[in-house]
Tab-separated table of C-alpha atoms in Angstrom:
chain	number	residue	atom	x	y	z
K	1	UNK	CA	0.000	0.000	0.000
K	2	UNK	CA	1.185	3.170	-0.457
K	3	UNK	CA	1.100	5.661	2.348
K	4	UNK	CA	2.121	9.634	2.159
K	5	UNK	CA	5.190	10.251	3.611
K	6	UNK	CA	5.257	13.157	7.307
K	7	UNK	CA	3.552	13.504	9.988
K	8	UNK	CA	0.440	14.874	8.521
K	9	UNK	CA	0.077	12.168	6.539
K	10	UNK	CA	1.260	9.263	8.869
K	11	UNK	CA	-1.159	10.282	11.453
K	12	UNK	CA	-4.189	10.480	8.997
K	13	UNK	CA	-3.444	7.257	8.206
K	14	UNK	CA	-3.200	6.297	11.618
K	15	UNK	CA	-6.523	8.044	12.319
K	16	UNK	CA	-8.055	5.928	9.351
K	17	UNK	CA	-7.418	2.567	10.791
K	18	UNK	CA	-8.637	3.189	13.754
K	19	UNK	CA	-11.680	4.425	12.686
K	20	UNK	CA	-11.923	1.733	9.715
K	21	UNK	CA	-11.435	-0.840	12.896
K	22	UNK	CA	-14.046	0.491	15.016
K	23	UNK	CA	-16.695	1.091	12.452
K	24	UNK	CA	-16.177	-2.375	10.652
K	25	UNK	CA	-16.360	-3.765	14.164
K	26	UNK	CA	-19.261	-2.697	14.707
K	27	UNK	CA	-21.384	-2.572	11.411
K	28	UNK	CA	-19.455	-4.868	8.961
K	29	UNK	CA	-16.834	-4.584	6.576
K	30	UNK	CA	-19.470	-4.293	3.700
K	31	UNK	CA	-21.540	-1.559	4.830
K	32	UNK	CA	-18.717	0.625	5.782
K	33	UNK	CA	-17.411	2.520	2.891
K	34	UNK	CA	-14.679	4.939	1.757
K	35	UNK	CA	-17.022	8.547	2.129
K	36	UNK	CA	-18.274	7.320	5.369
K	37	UNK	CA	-14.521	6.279	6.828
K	38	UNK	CA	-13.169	9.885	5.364
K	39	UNK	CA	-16.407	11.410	7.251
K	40	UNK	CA	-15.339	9.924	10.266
K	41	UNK	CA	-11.781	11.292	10.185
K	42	UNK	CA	-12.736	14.158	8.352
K	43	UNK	CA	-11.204	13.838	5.387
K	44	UNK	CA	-12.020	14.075	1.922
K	45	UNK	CA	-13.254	10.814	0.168
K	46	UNK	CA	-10.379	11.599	-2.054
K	47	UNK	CA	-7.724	12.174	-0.033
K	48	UNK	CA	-8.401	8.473	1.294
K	49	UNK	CA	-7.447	6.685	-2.060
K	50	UNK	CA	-4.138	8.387	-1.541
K	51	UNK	CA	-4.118	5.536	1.532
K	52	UNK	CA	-5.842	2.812	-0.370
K	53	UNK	CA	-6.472	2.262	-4.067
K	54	UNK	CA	-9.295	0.436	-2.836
K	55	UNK	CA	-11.111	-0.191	0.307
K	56	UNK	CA	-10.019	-4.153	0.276
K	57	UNK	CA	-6.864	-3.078	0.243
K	58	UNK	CA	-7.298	-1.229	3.201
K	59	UNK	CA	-8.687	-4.297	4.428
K	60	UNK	CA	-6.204	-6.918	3.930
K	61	UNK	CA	-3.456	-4.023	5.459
K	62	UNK	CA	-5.480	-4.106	9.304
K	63	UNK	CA	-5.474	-7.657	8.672
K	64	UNK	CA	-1.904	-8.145	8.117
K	65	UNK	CA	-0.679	-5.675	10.704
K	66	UNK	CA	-2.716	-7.746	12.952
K	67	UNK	CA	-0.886	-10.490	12.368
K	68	UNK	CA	2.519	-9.370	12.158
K	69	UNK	CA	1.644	-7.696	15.626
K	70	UNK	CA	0.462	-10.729	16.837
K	71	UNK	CA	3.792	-13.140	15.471
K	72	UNK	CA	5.857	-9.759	16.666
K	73	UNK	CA	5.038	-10.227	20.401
K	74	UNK	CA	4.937	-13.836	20.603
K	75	UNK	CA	8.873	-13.625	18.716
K	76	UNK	CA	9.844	-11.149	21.760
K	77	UNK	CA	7.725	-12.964	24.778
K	78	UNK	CA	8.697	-16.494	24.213
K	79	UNK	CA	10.557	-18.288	26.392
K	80	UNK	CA	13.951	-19.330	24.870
K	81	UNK	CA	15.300	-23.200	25.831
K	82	UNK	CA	12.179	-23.197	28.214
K	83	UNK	CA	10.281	-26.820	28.573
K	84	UNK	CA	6.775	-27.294	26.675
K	85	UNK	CA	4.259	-26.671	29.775
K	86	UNK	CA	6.747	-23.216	30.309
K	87	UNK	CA	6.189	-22.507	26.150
K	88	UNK	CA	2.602	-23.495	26.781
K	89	UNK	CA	1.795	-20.744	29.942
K	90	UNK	CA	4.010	-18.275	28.184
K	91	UNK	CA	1.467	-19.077	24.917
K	92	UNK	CA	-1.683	-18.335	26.875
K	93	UNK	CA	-0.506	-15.624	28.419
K	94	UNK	CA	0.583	-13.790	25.124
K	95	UNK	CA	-2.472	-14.671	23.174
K	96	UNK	CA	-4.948	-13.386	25.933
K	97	UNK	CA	-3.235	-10.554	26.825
K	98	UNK	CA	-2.658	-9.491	22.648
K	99	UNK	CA	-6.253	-10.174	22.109
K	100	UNK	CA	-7.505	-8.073	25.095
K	101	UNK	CA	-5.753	-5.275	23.873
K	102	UNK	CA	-6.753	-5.169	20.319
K	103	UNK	CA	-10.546	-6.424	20.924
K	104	UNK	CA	-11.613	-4.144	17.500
K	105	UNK	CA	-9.102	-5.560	15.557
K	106	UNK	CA	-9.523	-9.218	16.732
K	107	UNK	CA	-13.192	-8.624	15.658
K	108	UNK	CA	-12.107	-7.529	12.644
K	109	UNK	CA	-9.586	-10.042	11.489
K	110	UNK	CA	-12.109	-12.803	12.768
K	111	UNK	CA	-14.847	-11.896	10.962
K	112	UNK	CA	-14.071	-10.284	8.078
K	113	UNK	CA	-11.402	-13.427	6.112
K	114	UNK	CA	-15.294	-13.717	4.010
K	115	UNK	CA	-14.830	-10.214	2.658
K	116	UNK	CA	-11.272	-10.847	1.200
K	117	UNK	CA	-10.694	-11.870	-2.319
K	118	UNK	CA	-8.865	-15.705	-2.770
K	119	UNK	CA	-5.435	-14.584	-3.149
K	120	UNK	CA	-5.037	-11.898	-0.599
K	121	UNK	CA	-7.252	-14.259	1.478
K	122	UNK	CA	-4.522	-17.090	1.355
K	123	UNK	CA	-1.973	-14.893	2.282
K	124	UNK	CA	-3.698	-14.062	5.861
K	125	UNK	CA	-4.240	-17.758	5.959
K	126	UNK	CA	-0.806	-18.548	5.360
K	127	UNK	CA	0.175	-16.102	8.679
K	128	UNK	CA	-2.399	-17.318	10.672
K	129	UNK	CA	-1.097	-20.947	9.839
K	130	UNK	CA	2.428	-19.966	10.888
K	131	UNK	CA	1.286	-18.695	14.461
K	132	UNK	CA	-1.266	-21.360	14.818
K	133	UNK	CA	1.920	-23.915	14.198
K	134	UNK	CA	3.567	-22.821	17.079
K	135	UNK	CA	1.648	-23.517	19.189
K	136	UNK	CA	1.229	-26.905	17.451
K	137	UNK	CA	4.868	-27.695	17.856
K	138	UNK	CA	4.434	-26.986	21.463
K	139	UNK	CA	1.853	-29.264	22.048
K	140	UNK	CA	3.995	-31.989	19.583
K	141	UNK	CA	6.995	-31.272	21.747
K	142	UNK	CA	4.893	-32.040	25.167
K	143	UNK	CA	3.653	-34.865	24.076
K	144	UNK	CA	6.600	-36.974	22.694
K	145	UNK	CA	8.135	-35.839	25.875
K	146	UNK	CA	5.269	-37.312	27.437
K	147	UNK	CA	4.398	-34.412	29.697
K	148	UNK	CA	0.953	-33.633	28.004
K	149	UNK	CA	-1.651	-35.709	26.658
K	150	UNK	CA	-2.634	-34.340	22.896
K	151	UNK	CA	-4.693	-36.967	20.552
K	152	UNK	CA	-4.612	-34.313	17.851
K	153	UNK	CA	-2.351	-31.504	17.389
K	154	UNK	CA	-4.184	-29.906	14.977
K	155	UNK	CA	-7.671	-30.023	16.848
K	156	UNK	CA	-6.095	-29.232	20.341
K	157	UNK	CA	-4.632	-25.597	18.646
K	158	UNK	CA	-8.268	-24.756	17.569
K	159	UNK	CA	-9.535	-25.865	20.656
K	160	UNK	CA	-7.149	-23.252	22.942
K	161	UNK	CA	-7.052	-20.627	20.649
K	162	UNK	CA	-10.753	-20.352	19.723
K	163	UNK	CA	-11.076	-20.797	23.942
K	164	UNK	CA	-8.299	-17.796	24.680
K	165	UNK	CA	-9.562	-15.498	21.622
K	166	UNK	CA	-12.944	-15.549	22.828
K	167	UNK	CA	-12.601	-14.351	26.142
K	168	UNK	CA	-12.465	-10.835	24.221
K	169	UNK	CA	-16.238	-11.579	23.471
K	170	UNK	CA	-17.304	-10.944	27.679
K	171	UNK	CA	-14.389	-9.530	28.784
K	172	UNK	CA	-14.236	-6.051	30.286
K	173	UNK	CA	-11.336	-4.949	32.422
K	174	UNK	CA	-13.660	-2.889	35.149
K	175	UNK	CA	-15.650	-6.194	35.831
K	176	UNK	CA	-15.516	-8.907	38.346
K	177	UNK	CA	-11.924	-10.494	37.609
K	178	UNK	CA	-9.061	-8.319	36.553
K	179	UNK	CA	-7.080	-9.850	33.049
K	180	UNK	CA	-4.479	-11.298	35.358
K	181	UNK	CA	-6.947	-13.372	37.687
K	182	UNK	CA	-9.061	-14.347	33.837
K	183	UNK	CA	-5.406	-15.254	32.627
K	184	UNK	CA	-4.298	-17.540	35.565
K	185	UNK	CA	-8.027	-19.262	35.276
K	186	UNK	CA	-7.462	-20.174	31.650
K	187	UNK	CA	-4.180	-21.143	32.725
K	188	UNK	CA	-5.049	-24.238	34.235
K	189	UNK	CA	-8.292	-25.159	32.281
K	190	UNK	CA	-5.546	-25.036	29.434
K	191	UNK	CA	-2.859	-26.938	31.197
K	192	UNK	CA	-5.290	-29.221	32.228
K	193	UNK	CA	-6.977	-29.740	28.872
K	194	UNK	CA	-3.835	-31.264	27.432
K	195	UNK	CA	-3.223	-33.281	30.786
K	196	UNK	CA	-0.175	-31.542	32.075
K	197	UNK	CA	-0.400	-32.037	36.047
K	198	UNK	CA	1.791	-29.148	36.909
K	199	UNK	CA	-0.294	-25.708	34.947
K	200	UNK	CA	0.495	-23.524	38.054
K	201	UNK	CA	3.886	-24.353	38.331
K	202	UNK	CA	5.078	-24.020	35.209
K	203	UNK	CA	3.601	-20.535	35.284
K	204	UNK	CA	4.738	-19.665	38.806
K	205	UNK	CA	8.317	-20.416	37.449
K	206	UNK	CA	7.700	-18.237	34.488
K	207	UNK	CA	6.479	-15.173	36.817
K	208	UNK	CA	9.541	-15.716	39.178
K	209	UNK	CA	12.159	-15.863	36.587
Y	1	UNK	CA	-44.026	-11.586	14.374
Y	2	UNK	CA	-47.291	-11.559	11.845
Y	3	UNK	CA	-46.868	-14.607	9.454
Y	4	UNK	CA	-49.298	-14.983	6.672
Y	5	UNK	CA	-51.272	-18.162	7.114
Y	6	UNK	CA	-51.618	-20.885	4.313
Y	7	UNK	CA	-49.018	-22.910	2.716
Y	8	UNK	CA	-47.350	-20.770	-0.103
Y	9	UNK	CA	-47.218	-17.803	2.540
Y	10	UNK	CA	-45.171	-20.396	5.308
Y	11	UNK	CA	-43.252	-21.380	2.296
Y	12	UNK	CA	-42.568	-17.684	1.163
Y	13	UNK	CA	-40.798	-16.844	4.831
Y	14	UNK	CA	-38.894	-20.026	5.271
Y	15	UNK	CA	-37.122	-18.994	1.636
Y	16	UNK	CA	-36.975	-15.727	3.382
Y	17	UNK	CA	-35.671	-17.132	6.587
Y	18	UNK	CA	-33.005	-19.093	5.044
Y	19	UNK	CA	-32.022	-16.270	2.574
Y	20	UNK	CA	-31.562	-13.793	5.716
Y	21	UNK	CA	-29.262	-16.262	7.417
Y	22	UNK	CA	-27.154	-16.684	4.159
Y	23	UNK	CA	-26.507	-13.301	3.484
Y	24	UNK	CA	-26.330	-11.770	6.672
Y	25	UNK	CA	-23.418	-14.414	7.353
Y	26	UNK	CA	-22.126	-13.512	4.226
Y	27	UNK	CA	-21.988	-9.681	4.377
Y	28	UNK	CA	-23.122	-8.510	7.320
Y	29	UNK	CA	-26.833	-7.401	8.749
Y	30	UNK	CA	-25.971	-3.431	8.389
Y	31	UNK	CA	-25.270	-4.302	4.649
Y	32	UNK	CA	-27.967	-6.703	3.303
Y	33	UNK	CA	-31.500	-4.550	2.639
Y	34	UNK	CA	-34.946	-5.786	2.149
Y	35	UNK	CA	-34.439	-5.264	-0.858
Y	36	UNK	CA	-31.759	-7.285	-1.291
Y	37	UNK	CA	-33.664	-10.110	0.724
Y	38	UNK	CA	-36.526	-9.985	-1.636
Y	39	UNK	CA	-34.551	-10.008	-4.726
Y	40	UNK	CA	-33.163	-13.131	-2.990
Y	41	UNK	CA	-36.097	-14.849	-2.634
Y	42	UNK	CA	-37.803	-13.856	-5.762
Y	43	UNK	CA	-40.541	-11.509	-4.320
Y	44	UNK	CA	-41.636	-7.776	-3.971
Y	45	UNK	CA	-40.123	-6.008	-1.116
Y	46	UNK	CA	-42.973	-4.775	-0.372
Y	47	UNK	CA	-44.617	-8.712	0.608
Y	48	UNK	CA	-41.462	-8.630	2.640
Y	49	UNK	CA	-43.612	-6.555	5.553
Y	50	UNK	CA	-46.127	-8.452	5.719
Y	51	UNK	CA	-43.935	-11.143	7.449
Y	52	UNK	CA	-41.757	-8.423	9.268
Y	53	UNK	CA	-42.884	-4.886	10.370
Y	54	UNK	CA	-38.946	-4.216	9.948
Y	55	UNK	CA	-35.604	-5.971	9.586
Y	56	UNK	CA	-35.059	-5.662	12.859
Y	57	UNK	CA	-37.826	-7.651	13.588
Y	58	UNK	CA	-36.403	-10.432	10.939
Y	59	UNK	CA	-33.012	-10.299	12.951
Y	60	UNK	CA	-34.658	-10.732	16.285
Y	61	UNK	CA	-37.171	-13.434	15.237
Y	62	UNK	CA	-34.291	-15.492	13.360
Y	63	UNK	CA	-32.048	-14.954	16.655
Y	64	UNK	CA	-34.754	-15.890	19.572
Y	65	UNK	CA	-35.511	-18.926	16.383
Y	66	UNK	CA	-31.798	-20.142	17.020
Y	67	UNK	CA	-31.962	-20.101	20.978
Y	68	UNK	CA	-35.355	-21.741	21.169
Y	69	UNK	CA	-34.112	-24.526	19.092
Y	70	UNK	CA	-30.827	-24.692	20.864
Y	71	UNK	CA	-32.830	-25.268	24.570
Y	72	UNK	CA	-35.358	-27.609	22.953
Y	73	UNK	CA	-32.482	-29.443	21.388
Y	74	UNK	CA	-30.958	-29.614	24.447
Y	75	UNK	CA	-34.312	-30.526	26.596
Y	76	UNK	CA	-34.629	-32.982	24.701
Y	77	UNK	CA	-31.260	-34.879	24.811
Y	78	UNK	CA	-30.280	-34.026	28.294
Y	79	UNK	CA	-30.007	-37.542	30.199
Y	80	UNK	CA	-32.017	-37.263	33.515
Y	81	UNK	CA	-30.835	-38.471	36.683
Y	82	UNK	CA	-27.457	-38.707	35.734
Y	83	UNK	CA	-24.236	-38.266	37.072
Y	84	UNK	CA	-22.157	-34.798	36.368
Y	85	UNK	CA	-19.692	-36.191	33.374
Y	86	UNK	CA	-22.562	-38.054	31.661
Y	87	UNK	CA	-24.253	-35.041	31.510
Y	88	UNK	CA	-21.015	-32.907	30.569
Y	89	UNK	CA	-20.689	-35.211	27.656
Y	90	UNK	CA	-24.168	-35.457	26.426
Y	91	UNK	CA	-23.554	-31.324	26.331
Y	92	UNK	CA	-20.669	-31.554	24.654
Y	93	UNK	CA	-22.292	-33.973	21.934
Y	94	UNK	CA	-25.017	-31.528	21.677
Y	95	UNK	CA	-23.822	-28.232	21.627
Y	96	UNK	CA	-21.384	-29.522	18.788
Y	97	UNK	CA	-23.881	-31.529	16.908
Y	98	UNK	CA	-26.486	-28.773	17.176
Y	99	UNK	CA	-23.593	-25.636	15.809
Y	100	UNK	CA	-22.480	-27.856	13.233
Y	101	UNK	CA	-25.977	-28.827	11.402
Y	102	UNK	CA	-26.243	-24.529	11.750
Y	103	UNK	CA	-23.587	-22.929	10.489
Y	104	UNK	CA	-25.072	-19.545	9.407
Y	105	UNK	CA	-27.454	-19.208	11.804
Y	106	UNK	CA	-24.640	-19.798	14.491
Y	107	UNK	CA	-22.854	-17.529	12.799
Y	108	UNK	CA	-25.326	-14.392	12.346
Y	109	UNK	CA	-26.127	-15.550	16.175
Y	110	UNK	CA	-22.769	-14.744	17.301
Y	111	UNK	CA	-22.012	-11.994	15.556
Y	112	UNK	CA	-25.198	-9.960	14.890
Y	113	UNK	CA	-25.882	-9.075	18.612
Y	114	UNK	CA	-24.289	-5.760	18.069
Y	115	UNK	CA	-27.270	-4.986	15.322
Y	116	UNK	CA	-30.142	-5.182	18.187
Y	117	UNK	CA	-31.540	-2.213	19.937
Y	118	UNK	CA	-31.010	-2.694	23.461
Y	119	UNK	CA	-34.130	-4.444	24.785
Y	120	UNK	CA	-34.263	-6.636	22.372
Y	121	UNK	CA	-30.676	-7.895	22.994
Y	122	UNK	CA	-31.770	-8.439	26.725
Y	123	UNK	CA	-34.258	-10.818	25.697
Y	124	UNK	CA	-31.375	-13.150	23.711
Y	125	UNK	CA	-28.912	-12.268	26.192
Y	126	UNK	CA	-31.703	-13.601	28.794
Y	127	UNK	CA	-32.173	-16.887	26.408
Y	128	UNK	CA	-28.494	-17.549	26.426
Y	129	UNK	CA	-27.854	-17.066	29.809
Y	130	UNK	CA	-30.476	-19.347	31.071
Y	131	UNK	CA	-28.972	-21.699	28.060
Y	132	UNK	CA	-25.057	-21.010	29.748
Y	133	UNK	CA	-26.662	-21.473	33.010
Y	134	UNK	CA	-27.188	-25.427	32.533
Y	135	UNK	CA	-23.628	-25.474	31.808
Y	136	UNK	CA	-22.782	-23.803	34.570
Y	137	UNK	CA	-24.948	-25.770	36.825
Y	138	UNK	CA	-23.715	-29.243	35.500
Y	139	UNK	CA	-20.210	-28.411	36.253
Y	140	UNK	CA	-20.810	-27.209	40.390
Y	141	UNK	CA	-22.710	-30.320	40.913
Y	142	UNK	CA	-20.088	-32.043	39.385
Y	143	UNK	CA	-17.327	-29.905	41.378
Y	144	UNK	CA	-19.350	-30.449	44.585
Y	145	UNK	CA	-18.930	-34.349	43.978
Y	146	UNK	CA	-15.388	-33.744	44.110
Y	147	UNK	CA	-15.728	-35.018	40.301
Y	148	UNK	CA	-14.744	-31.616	38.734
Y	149	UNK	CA	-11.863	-29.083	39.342
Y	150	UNK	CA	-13.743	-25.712	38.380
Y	151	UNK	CA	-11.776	-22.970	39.722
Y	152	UNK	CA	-14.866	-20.596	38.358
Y	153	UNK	CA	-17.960	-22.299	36.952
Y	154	UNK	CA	-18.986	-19.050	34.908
Y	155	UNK	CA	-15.223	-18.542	33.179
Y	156	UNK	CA	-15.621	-22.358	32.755
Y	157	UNK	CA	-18.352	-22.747	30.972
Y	158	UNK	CA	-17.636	-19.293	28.177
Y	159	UNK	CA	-14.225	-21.385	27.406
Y	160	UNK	CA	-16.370	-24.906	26.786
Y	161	UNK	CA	-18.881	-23.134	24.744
Y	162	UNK	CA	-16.661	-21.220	23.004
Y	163	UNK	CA	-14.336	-23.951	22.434
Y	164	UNK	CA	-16.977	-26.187	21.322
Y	165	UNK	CA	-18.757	-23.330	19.049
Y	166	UNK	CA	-15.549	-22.841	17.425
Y	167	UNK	CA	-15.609	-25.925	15.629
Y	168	UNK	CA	-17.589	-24.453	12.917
Y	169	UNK	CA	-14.886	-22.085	12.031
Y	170	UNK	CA	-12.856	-24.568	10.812
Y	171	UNK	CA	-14.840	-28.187	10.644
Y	172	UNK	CA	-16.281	-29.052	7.086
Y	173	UNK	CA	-18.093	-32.332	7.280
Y	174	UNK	CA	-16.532	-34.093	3.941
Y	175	UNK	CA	-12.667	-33.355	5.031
Y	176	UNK	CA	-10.180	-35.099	7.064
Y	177	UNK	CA	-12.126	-36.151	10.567
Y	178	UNK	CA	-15.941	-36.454	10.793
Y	179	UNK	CA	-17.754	-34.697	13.175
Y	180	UNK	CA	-18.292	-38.170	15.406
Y	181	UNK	CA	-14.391	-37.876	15.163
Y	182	UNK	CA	-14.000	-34.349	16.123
Y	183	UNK	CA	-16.935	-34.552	18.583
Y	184	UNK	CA	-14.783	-37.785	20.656
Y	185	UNK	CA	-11.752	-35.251	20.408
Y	186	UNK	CA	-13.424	-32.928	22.442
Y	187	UNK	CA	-15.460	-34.483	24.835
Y	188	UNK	CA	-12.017	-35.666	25.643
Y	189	UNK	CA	-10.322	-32.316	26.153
Y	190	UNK	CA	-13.196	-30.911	27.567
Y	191	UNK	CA	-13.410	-33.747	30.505
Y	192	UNK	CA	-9.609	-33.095	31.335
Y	193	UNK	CA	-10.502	-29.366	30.917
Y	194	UNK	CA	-12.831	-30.168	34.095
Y	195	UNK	CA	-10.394	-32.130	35.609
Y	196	UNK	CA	-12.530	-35.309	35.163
Y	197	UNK	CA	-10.477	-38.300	34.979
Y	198	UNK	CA	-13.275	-40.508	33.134
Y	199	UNK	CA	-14.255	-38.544	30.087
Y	200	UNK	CA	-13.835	-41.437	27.770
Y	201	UNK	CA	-15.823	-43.847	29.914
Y	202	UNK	CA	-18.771	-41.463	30.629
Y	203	UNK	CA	-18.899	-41.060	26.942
Y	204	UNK	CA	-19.096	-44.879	26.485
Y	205	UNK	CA	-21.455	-44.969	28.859
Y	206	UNK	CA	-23.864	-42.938	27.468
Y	207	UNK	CA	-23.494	-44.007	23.882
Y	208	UNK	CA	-24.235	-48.010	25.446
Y	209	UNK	CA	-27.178	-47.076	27.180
């Protein structure tokens, strides 16, 4: 994409994926368009194309800076030389706490792979596979090492990260439980769905080192 | 709801019905019109109002459709007088049997709650709660029994539902695993989820008796 260069410009363009997050978040990808996203930074329709030749490729940037965010911080929070139920805490930890943070653009990126044409569509795919195969290769790792019980790599990865991702859908940070307390609770339903006995260890280590 | 009586009129809005779940899974509520809906279906969009006073009123009846069916379903398959995991797995058979066989309507479900006005999203978020709330009660019994480890029955039962709901993100019925397959898979992760030792057997159980 091509994006003007200064400050003017870089925070217009800032301003305009915020506000295509939030408004796609809330009414759809599809009935969002260009005039109402320049409206809502106040902008010309115009000036917008400057951005984005076209409002999918607007699109398919959110969705790849979402992902490159989301391979980013894993890259700089994972434990190095750590054992698999260490990899695994660290894991949940990162992934809730990403997702928590970004709930607009988890929305987003979630919903919206049906409003993507094929090519750009595999290319998300592609990304998402990568992370997703992490945490695969943690769970492979575990279980030849016979510390977790896993009957299907694959399956198990869809299971925890459709089960960490969605705690954006109810969570608010000025409810009952504080990210920290929701973290430590999917902690141990997640060490305990792939049968490793020692969840709250492995993370107690991780907090103390 | 008004519905017009008489065959070709029940006819007319389950077409519409089954349109409105298609393409609001497709695009989006905000974005697909009456309009568009009768085009779909092959009929003025004027006959349109005669089944629904406004699209809102499609959206909610198609919604409070979904959780109706979902209880009944449920109602209906629950075993009675049975221990904690039996039941635990009969919900996981369910809930996963019931999402897959509904893909669009899960999906407009799930993500067109933002689209109601406010009392009428009390009303589904009334029907799901008392719909959560089996959940919920199935794993304190089974906690109480000393059968479960459930640190926090409501956090428990959002990750099970959401982990079991998830599967039709991913699960097509003619690729690598059936659903009895995928369904085993996780009524296996979900009884070590809950700490239960005997997921496997309770499973057996049920599908013997």
């Amino acid at each position: 994409m091509a994006r003007t260069a200064g400050s003017d410009g870089e925070k217009t363009d800032a301003a305009l994926r915020d506000a295509a997050l939030s408004l796609i978040a809330r009414y759809g990808y599809e009935a969002v368009s260009m005039r109402r996203l320049a409206e809502e930074v106040g902008v010309q329709a115009a000036a917008l194309y400057r951005y984005y030749a076209t409002k999918e490729d607007l699109l398919y940037s959110l969705l790849t800076e979402h992902m490159q965010k989301l391979v980013a911080a894993w890259e700089a929070e994972r434990p190095r030389n750590a054992e698999p139920p260490e990899q695994l805490a660290a894991f949940v930890e990162h992934h809730i706490g990403f997702h928590v943070a970004r709930r607009h653009s988890t929305h987003v990126s979630n919903m919206e792979l049906r409003s993507l044409a094929p090519e750009k569509l595999t290319q998300i795919l592609k990304m998402r596979n990568a992370y997703e195969k992490e945490l695969r290769q943690i769970l492979r790792t575990g279980a030849d090492a016979g510390l977790f019980i896993v009957e299907d790599a694959g399956l198990t990865a869809m299971a925890i990260i459709q089960m960490l991702t969605g705690v954006i859908v109810w969570f608010r940070p000025d409810e009952r439980l504080s990210v920290e307390e929701v973290t430590s609770n999917y902690l141990n339903m997640t060490m305990r769905l792939v049968g490793a006995e020692r969840g709250s260890e492995a993370a107690a280590l991780r907090r103390a080192g």
